[in-house]
Amino acid sequence: MSLTIGLLFALSIGRHAFGPPKGLNDFVQEWTSARNHLVGEPIYAPLADSLKRHFRREVQLTTIQVNAHPPSCVLLTLPLARFSFTRALQIWNGLSLAMLIVAVALLFSRAGLGWSPWYLLPVFALTVTSNPLAQQMLQGQLNLLLLLLLTGFWLTARSGRWAWAGVLVGVAGAIKLFPLYLGLYFLAQRRWLGVLGVGAGFAITTLVTMSVFGVDVYVEYFREVAPAVAGEFQSYWPNASISGFFRKLLDGSVGHTLPLADLPGLASLLTLATVLAMTIAVGLRCYRAQDDRQRDSAMAACVVAMLLASPITWDHYFLLLLPFLALLWQQACGAPARQAALLLLIVLMFTVRPTWIWDAVIPGDGELALRAGDVPSVGATWHVLTVLSYEFYSLVALWWLAMRSGPVADETKMARTAPVA
């Protein structure tokens, strides 16, 4: 029965990946920017102009007005710019699924966690029933490339190849910026080759991108695009980061929630203080990690903290947690309460779709209400404190589990086996 359900979900994922796109999605940003470069237009031209140029029709945009992603994202999709949008999206989704398979194979390789036939069904079920994976395919996102890079980061760090581990983090950071947070792991572990590797990976990827698009695209991105994107999207319902929580609670400027109090300055201050406190705690955790087990759980805590610290964390970013969820699950063997808590968090973050809850609880036709005549939904303060933040709370709980994993289990084992005087 479970295999049949899994196969049905797999067919659904295939339909999302290779079926005709339902309107415009996130991948259109990379594709139009890449097409702009081919015809001599700026890659950060107004998105409405780019859509009119390449789709030959007027498109009314209600949210994003320009490609929100760094220039290296556009470089990745430049070879696909000569294809139609639908074909380019299908090719990218096919490559993304291949990267997912490689990442899972590396995770369960002999150098990783090792393989057992018992892993097959839960990994298959978790993957194909995953709402983040469905969103990844629908949006044509870059998360599965980042997943492959972060899996490589874990494996190379585990084998002591610190420079290469740093390079992989640096490349990931050049693509989406927020993975640069993982440089904290190398700093706290005093792995200076890893720190240099992060800088080298980021610099090489950036220089290659500059050689294609020029230096000005980076000036435009950091001066104009990034601040505009952060200002608009941090208050959106699906943002599961620390910043998203405080923006939804204390900043009503976007109009998607009714804040407890309209104090955006306080939201920024609380975000900064919380991220700083969490980063110090994670840094100490990484600093104290001495063996593979402790380093694995410290790395998992660092990855979860990365998502919490990012200004914007959509639910499809949760795919980056897959290797580290496997690590935490392995470390929780023999601790039923911890496994039960971890399983609950996995279901909340991967299987439950937020819209199932939001549509049932919050009046209106959805946060964006894109169709004519729709009434936009506005979250009340109690919605922010409950249903609109359950993914944020899940990330916080997962971070706490990761912080308590490894050494706690080791100490419990030592206490049980210590001789009685």
Short mmCIF file of C-alpha atoms in Angstrom, two decimals:
data_model
loop_
_atom_site.label_atom_id
_atom_site.label_comp_id
_atom_site.label_asym_id
_atom_site.label_seq_id
_atom_site.Cartn_x
_atom_site.Cartn_y
_atom_site.Cartn_z
CA MET A 1 0.00 0.00 0.00
CA SER A 2 2.73 2.47 1.00
CA LEU A 3 4.68 1.64 -2.17
CA THR A 4 1.56 2.30 -4.28
CA ILE A 5 1.02 5.66 -2.60
CA GLY A 6 4.70 6.48 -3.10
CA LEU A 7 4.48 5.64 -6.81
CA LEU A 8 1.42 7.88 -7.19
CA PHE A 9 3.33 10.73 -5.56
CA ALA A 10 6.31 9.99 -7.82
CA LEU A 11 4.05 10.33 -10.86
CA SER A 12 2.85 13.64 -9.45
CA ILE A 13 6.45 14.84 -9.04
CA GLY A 14 7.14 13.79 -12.64
CA ARG A 15 4.13 15.78 -13.80
CA HIS A 16 5.39 18.84 -11.92
CA ALA A 17 8.89 18.39 -13.36
CA PHE A 18 8.13 17.64 -16.99
CA GLY A 19 4.55 18.74 -17.61
CA PRO A 20 3.72 22.14 -19.14
CA PRO A 21 4.25 24.91 -16.56
CA LYS A 22 1.14 26.40 -14.99
CA GLY A 23 1.88 30.03 -15.69
CA LEU A 24 5.10 31.77 -14.72
CA ASN A 25 7.37 30.49 -11.95
CA ASP A 26 10.68 31.36 -10.32
CA PHE A 27 12.72 29.85 -13.15
CA VAL A 28 11.39 32.53 -15.48
CA GLN A 29 13.70 34.98 -13.71
CA GLU A 30 16.85 33.08 -14.70
CA TRP A 31 15.56 32.26 -18.17
CA THR A 32 14.55 35.82 -19.11
CA SER A 33 17.81 37.23 -17.70
CA ALA A 34 19.82 34.70 -19.72
CA ARG A 35 17.79 35.53 -22.84
CA ASN A 36 18.36 39.22 -22.20
CA HIS A 37 22.11 38.61 -22.24
CA LEU A 38 21.86 36.81 -25.58
CA VAL A 39 20.09 39.77 -27.20
CA GLY A 40 22.29 42.42 -25.59
CA GLU A 41 19.86 43.60 -22.89
CA PRO A 42 20.68 44.01 -19.16
CA ILE A 43 20.14 40.84 -17.14
CA TYR A 44 18.45 42.91 -14.43
CA ALA A 45 16.09 44.73 -16.78
CA PRO A 46 12.53 45.22 -15.44
CA LEU A 47 10.92 41.80 -15.45
CA ALA A 48 7.74 43.04 -17.15
CA ASP A 49 9.84 44.31 -20.09
CA SER A 50 11.75 41.02 -20.28
CA LEU A 51 8.53 38.99 -20.25
CA LYS A 52 7.04 41.13 -23.01
CA ARG A 53 10.23 40.78 -25.06
CA HIS A 54 10.55 37.00 -24.79
CA PHE A 55 6.92 35.87 -24.41
CA ARG A 56 5.54 38.53 -26.78
CA ARG A 57 2.68 39.44 -24.48
CA GLU A 58 1.90 41.85 -21.68
CA VAL A 59 2.16 40.40 -18.17
CA GLN A 60 0.86 42.21 -15.10
CA LEU A 61 3.19 41.55 -12.17
CA THR A 62 1.78 41.80 -8.65
CA THR A 63 4.94 40.89 -6.74
CA ILE A 64 8.50 40.77 -8.01
CA GLN A 65 9.53 43.40 -10.54
CA VAL A 66 13.06 42.20 -11.36
CA ASN A 67 15.10 38.98 -11.21
CA ALA A 68 15.70 38.52 -7.48
CA HIS A 69 18.60 36.07 -7.78
CA PRO A 70 22.38 36.69 -7.85
CA PRO A 71 24.22 36.86 -11.20
CA SER A 72 25.79 33.39 -10.83
CA CYS A 73 22.27 31.90 -10.96
CA VAL A 74 21.87 33.40 -14.41
CA LEU A 75 25.24 32.01 -15.48
CA LEU A 76 24.06 28.50 -14.59
CA THR A 77 21.07 28.75 -16.90
CA LEU A 78 22.80 30.59 -19.74
CA PRO A 79 23.22 27.36 -21.81
CA LEU A 80 19.42 26.88 -21.62
CA ALA A 81 18.56 30.34 -22.91
CA ARG A 82 18.40 29.17 -26.54
CA PHE A 83 15.55 26.78 -25.73
CA SER A 84 11.92 27.73 -25.27
CA PHE A 85 10.90 28.44 -21.69
CA THR A 86 9.01 25.15 -21.33
CA ARG A 87 11.85 23.07 -22.77
CA ALA A 88 14.48 24.91 -20.69
CA LEU A 89 12.44 24.29 -17.52
CA GLN A 90 12.07 20.59 -18.34
CA ILE A 91 15.80 20.23 -18.95
CA TRP A 92 16.62 22.04 -15.71
CA ASN A 93 14.19 19.90 -13.72
CA GLY A 94 15.68 16.76 -15.26
CA LEU A 95 19.17 17.87 -14.28
CA SER A 96 17.91 18.74 -10.80
CA LEU A 97 16.44 15.27 -10.28
CA ALA A 98 19.74 13.76 -11.44
CA MET A 99 21.55 15.90 -8.85
CA LEU A 100 19.12 14.68 -6.18
CA ILE A 101 19.90 11.05 -7.06
CA VAL A 102 23.65 11.73 -6.92
CA ALA A 103 23.31 13.52 -3.56
CA VAL A 104 21.35 10.61 -2.06
CA ALA A 105 23.86 8.11 -3.48
CA LEU A 106 26.73 10.06 -1.90
CA LEU A 107 24.89 10.30 1.40
CA PHE A 108 24.48 6.53 1.64
CA SER A 109 27.82 5.64 0.08
CA ARG A 110 30.56 3.82 1.96
CA ALA A 111 32.21 7.17 2.68
CA GLY A 112 28.91 8.52 4.04
CA LEU A 113 26.36 6.78 6.23
CA GLY A 114 26.70 3.41 4.54
CA TRP A 115 23.91 1.56 2.78
CA SER A 116 21.16 -0.75 3.98
CA PRO A 117 18.09 -1.95 2.03
CA TRP A 118 16.01 -0.65 4.95
CA TYR A 119 16.92 2.90 3.91
CA LEU A 120 15.27 2.54 0.50
CA LEU A 121 11.57 2.79 1.35
CA PRO A 122 11.74 5.66 3.91
CA VAL A 123 14.08 7.70 1.68
CA PHE A 124 11.83 7.06 -1.33
CA ALA A 125 8.67 7.89 0.64
CA LEU A 126 10.14 11.05 2.19
CA THR A 127 11.44 12.28 -1.15
CA VAL A 128 8.44 11.72 -3.40
CA THR A 129 5.81 12.84 -0.85
CA SER A 130 7.82 15.96 -0.09
CA ASN A 131 6.05 19.29 -0.50
CA PRO A 132 9.46 21.05 -0.79
CA LEU A 133 10.37 18.77 -3.71
CA ALA A 134 7.02 19.48 -5.40
CA GLN A 135 7.64 23.22 -4.98
CA GLN A 136 11.20 22.80 -6.28
CA MET A 137 9.87 21.19 -9.47
CA LEU A 138 6.98 23.62 -9.92
CA GLN A 139 9.25 26.64 -9.48
CA GLY A 140 12.36 25.32 -11.27
CA GLN A 141 14.45 26.26 -8.26
CA LEU A 142 18.18 25.74 -7.59
CA ASN A 143 17.95 23.85 -4.30
CA LEU A 144 18.96 20.42 -5.61
CA LEU A 145 22.22 21.86 -6.94
CA LEU A 146 22.81 23.40 -3.51
CA LEU A 147 21.88 20.07 -1.90
CA LEU A 148 24.54 18.31 -3.96
CA LEU A 149 27.13 20.94 -3.00
CA LEU A 150 26.25 20.71 0.72
CA THR A 151 26.33 16.92 0.64
CA GLY A 152 29.79 17.18 -0.88
CA PHE A 153 30.73 19.70 1.82
CA TRP A 154 29.78 17.21 4.53
CA LEU A 155 31.60 14.27 2.90
CA THR A 156 34.81 16.17 2.15
CA ALA A 157 34.89 17.71 5.63
CA ARG A 158 34.30 14.29 7.16
CA SER A 159 37.29 12.89 5.27
CA GLY A 160 39.53 15.80 6.29
CA ARG A 161 39.69 17.50 2.88
CA TRP A 162 38.99 20.88 4.37
CA ALA A 163 40.05 23.03 1.43
CA TRP A 164 37.66 21.24 -0.95
CA ALA A 165 34.88 21.38 1.63
CA GLY A 166 35.37 25.14 1.81
CA VAL A 167 35.40 25.49 -1.98
CA LEU A 168 32.02 23.73 -2.21
CA VAL A 169 30.54 26.09 0.39
CA GLY A 170 32.03 29.08 -1.45
CA VAL A 171 30.51 28.00 -4.77
CA ALA A 172 27.12 27.48 -3.09
CA GLY A 173 27.44 30.94 -1.51
CA ALA A 174 28.18 32.55 -4.86
CA ILE A 175 24.97 31.03 -6.23
CA LYS A 176 22.59 31.90 -3.39
CA LEU A 177 24.61 33.88 -0.76
CA PHE A 178 23.03 32.39 2.40
CA PRO A 179 25.25 29.22 2.36
CA LEU A 180 28.19 31.51 3.22
CA TYR A 181 26.89 31.24 6.80
CA LEU A 182 28.49 27.78 6.87
CA GLY A 183 31.88 29.46 6.93
CA LEU A 184 31.14 29.67 10.66
CA TYR A 185 31.74 25.91 10.88
CA PHE A 186 35.30 26.22 9.55
CA LEU A 187 36.05 29.24 11.74
CA ALA A 188 34.79 27.56 14.91
CA GLN A 189 36.63 24.32 14.09
CA ARG A 190 39.78 26.36 13.34
CA ARG A 191 40.04 24.75 9.90
CA TRP A 192 41.83 27.58 8.14
CA LEU A 193 42.17 25.69 4.86
CA GLY A 194 38.38 25.46 4.89
CA VAL A 195 38.07 29.21 5.44
CA LEU A 196 40.45 29.86 2.54
CA GLY A 197 38.49 27.37 0.45
CA VAL A 198 35.25 29.28 1.04
CA GLY A 199 36.91 32.48 -0.14
CA ALA A 200 38.46 30.75 -3.14
CA GLY A 201 35.21 29.05 -4.21
CA PHE A 202 33.24 32.26 -3.90
CA ALA A 203 35.90 34.36 -5.65
CA ILE A 204 36.42 31.97 -8.57
CA THR A 205 32.68 31.61 -9.22
CA THR A 206 32.20 35.37 -8.98
CA LEU A 207 35.12 36.12 -11.30
CA VAL A 208 33.84 33.65 -13.90
CA THR A 209 30.42 35.30 -13.70
CA MET A 210 31.96 38.76 -14.03
CA SER A 211 33.93 37.65 -17.08
CA VAL A 212 30.62 36.86 -18.79
CA PHE A 213 28.29 39.60 -17.52
CA GLY A 214 30.69 42.31 -16.34
CA VAL A 215 31.27 43.93 -12.95
CA ASP A 216 28.31 46.30 -13.13
CA VAL A 217 25.75 43.51 -12.68
CA TYR A 218 27.09 42.89 -9.17
CA VAL A 219 26.95 46.58 -8.32
CA GLU A 220 23.34 46.69 -9.52
CA TYR A 221 22.42 43.50 -7.68
CA PHE A 222 23.80 44.50 -4.28
CA ARG A 223 22.84 48.18 -4.53
CA GLU A 224 19.31 47.85 -5.92
CA VAL A 225 18.00 44.31 -6.33
CA ALA A 226 18.91 42.61 -3.03
CA PRO A 227 17.58 45.41 -0.75
CA ALA A 228 14.32 45.61 -2.71
CA VAL A 229 13.79 41.86 -2.58
CA ALA A 230 14.54 41.61 1.14
CA GLY A 231 12.24 44.54 1.90
CA GLU A 232 9.30 43.06 0.00
CA PHE A 233 9.45 39.34 0.74
CA GLN A 234 10.54 39.07 4.37
CA SER A 235 6.94 39.59 5.54
CA TYR A 236 5.44 36.96 3.23
CA TRP A 237 3.65 34.09 4.94
CA PRO A 238 5.92 31.23 3.72
CA ASN A 239 9.11 32.90 4.99
CA ALA A 240 10.23 30.54 7.78
CA SER A 241 13.30 32.50 8.93
CA ILE A 242 13.83 34.49 12.12
CA SER A 243 13.49 37.68 10.12
CA GLY A 244 10.24 36.41 8.61
CA PHE A 245 8.76 35.73 12.05
CA PHE A 246 9.53 39.16 13.48
CA ARG A 247 8.54 40.97 10.26
CA LYS A 248 5.15 39.26 10.20
CA LEU A 249 4.69 40.04 13.89
CA LEU A 250 5.93 43.65 13.99
CA ASP A 251 5.89 45.10 10.46
CA GLY A 252 2.61 45.70 8.63
CA SER A 253 4.08 47.66 5.71
CA VAL A 254 3.49 44.90 3.14
CA GLY A 255 -0.10 44.40 4.30
CA HIS A 256 -0.10 40.60 4.48
CA THR A 257 -0.50 40.48 8.28
CA LEU A 258 -1.99 42.62 11.02
CA PRO A 259 1.02 43.09 13.31
CA LEU A 260 0.99 43.03 17.08
CA ALA A 261 2.48 46.54 16.78
CA ASP A 262 3.81 48.32 13.71
CA LEU A 263 7.44 48.60 14.83
CA PRO A 264 9.73 47.62 11.93
CA GLY A 265 12.78 48.98 13.74
CA LEU A 266 12.11 46.68 16.69
CA ALA A 267 11.62 43.77 14.26
CA SER A 268 15.08 44.44 12.82
CA LEU A 269 16.64 44.74 16.29
CA LEU A 270 15.06 41.50 17.54
CA THR A 271 16.12 39.70 14.37
CA LEU A 272 19.71 40.87 14.73
CA ALA A 273 19.86 39.97 18.43
CA THR A 274 18.32 36.53 17.90
CA VAL A 275 20.55 35.66 14.95
CA LEU A 276 23.63 36.83 16.87
CA ALA A 277 22.74 34.77 19.96
CA MET A 278 22.02 31.69 17.83
CA THR A 279 25.27 32.13 15.89
CA ILE A 280 27.31 32.35 19.10
CA ALA A 281 25.64 29.19 20.41
CA VAL A 282 26.29 27.33 17.14
CA GLY A 283 29.87 28.57 17.03
CA LEU A 284 30.51 27.21 20.54
CA ARG A 285 28.86 23.92 19.58
CA CYS A 286 31.14 23.58 16.55
CA TYR A 287 34.19 24.66 18.56
CA ARG A 288 33.61 21.90 21.13
CA ALA A 289 32.95 19.14 18.59
CA GLN A 290 35.88 16.71 18.75
CA ASP A 291 34.92 13.45 17.02
CA ASP A 292 32.94 12.56 13.87
CA ARG A 293 29.67 12.11 15.72
CA GLN A 294 29.93 15.48 17.43
CA ARG A 295 31.08 17.22 14.25
CA ASP A 296 28.16 15.72 12.30
CA SER A 297 25.58 17.03 14.76
CA ALA A 298 27.37 20.39 15.00
CA MET A 299 27.30 20.67 11.21
CA ALA A 300 23.59 19.81 11.22
CA ALA A 301 22.97 22.56 13.79
CA CYS A 302 24.95 24.97 11.61
CA VAL A 303 22.88 24.14 8.50
CA VAL A 304 19.57 24.61 10.34
CA ALA A 305 20.89 27.90 11.78
CA MET A 306 21.80 28.95 8.22
CA LEU A 307 18.13 28.67 7.22
CA LEU A 308 16.95 30.48 10.33
CA ALA A 309 19.48 33.29 9.83
CA SER A 310 18.73 33.80 6.13
CA PRO A 311 16.55 36.88 5.48
CA ILE A 312 14.23 34.69 3.39
CA THR A 313 13.69 30.93 3.78
CA TRP A 314 10.99 29.38 1.59
CA ASP A 315 9.75 25.85 2.23
CA HIS A 316 11.61 24.43 -0.78
CA TYR A 317 14.85 25.38 1.00
CA PHE A 318 14.10 22.52 3.41
CA LEU A 319 15.50 20.12 0.79
CA LEU A 320 18.94 21.26 1.95
CA LEU A 321 18.27 19.56 5.28
CA LEU A 322 18.00 16.03 3.84
CA PRO A 323 21.58 14.81 4.57
CA PHE A 324 21.53 16.32 8.03
CA LEU A 325 18.12 14.88 8.89
CA ALA A 326 19.58 11.48 8.00
CA LEU A 327 22.55 12.17 10.30
CA LEU A 328 20.30 13.19 13.18
CA TRP A 329 18.04 10.18 12.64
CA GLN A 330 21.03 7.85 12.75
CA GLN A 331 22.27 9.49 15.95
CA ALA A 332 18.80 9.18 17.52
CA CYS A 333 18.81 5.37 17.22
CA GLY A 334 18.07 3.94 20.65
CA ALA A 335 16.34 7.15 21.77
CA PRO A 336 12.63 6.67 20.91
CA ALA A 337 11.52 10.08 22.22
CA ARG A 338 14.10 11.87 20.10
CA GLN A 339 13.19 9.82 17.02
CA ALA A 340 9.50 10.55 17.56
CA ALA A 341 10.20 14.29 17.82
CA LEU A 342 12.34 14.17 14.70
CA LEU A 343 9.68 12.23 12.79
CA LEU A 344 7.02 14.77 13.77
CA LEU A 345 9.21 17.63 12.52
CA ILE A 346 9.88 15.81 9.24
CA VAL A 347 6.13 15.35 8.67
CA LEU A 348 5.40 19.00 9.48
CA MET A 349 8.17 20.33 7.23
CA PHE A 350 8.04 17.89 4.34
CA THR A 351 4.62 16.24 4.10
CA VAL A 352 2.15 18.85 5.35
CA ARG A 353 1.50 21.61 2.83
CA PRO A 354 1.13 25.00 4.52
CA THR A 355 -1.79 25.99 2.29
CA TRP A 356 -3.80 23.06 3.68
CA ILE A 357 -3.75 24.81 7.06
CA TRP A 358 -3.81 28.43 5.93
CA ASP A 359 -6.76 28.00 3.55
CA ALA A 360 -8.74 26.26 6.29
CA VAL A 361 -8.03 28.81 9.03
CA ILE A 362 -7.47 32.24 7.44
CA PRO A 363 -10.45 33.89 5.66
CA GLY A 364 -10.06 35.07 2.07
CA ASP A 365 -8.72 33.71 -1.21
CA GLY A 366 -5.05 33.39 -0.30
CA GLU A 367 -2.14 35.67 0.50
CA LEU A 368 -1.64 36.89 -3.08
CA ALA A 369 -5.20 36.45 -4.50
CA LEU A 370 -4.01 36.50 -8.12
CA ARG A 371 -7.35 35.98 -9.87
CA ALA A 372 -9.74 38.82 -10.68
CA GLY A 373 -12.35 39.23 -7.96
CA ASP A 374 -10.36 37.35 -5.32
CA VAL A 375 -10.23 38.78 -1.82
CA PRO A 376 -6.67 38.76 -0.39
CA SER A 377 -6.24 37.00 2.92
CA VAL A 378 -4.68 38.96 5.77
CA GLY A 379 -3.22 37.12 8.73
CA ALA A 380 -4.24 38.32 12.18
CA THR A 381 -1.72 38.48 15.01
CA TRP A 382 -2.91 35.16 16.41
CA HIS A 383 -2.42 33.62 12.96
CA VAL A 384 1.19 34.86 12.98
CA LEU A 385 1.77 33.36 16.41
CA THR A 386 0.26 30.02 15.40
CA VAL A 387 -0.41 28.67 11.90
CA LEU A 388 1.67 31.19 9.92
CA SER A 389 4.77 30.35 11.96
CA TYR A 390 4.57 26.58 12.38
CA GLU A 391 7.40 26.06 9.86
CA PHE A 392 9.55 28.57 11.75
CA TYR A 393 8.82 26.80 15.03
CA SER A 394 9.67 23.48 13.36
CA LEU A 395 13.06 24.85 12.27
CA VAL A 396 13.73 26.15 15.79
CA ALA A 397 12.83 22.75 17.27
CA LEU A 398 15.05 20.98 14.73
CA TRP A 399 17.91 23.33 15.58
CA TRP A 400 17.44 22.52 19.27
CA LEU A 401 17.49 18.79 18.55
CA ALA A 402 20.68 19.18 16.52
CA MET A 403 22.30 21.23 19.29
CA ARG A 404 21.43 18.50 21.79
CA SER A 405 22.44 15.59 19.56
CA GLY A 406 25.80 13.79 19.58
CA PRO A 407 27.45 14.83 22.84
CA VAL A 408 24.28 14.32 24.86
CA ALA A 409 23.93 10.78 23.57
CA ASP A 410 27.61 10.12 24.22
CA GLU A 411 27.37 11.40 27.78
CA THR A 412 24.27 9.27 28.45
CA LYS A 413 26.07 6.20 27.15
CA MET A 414 29.11 6.96 29.31
CA ALA A 415 26.93 7.40 32.38
CA ARG A 416 25.27 4.04 31.80
CA THR A 417 28.55 2.20 31.33
CA ALA A 418 30.54 3.92 34.07
CA PRO A 419 31.56 1.61 36.94
CA VAL A 420 29.77 2.07 40.24
CA ALA A 421 32.10 2.94 43.11
#
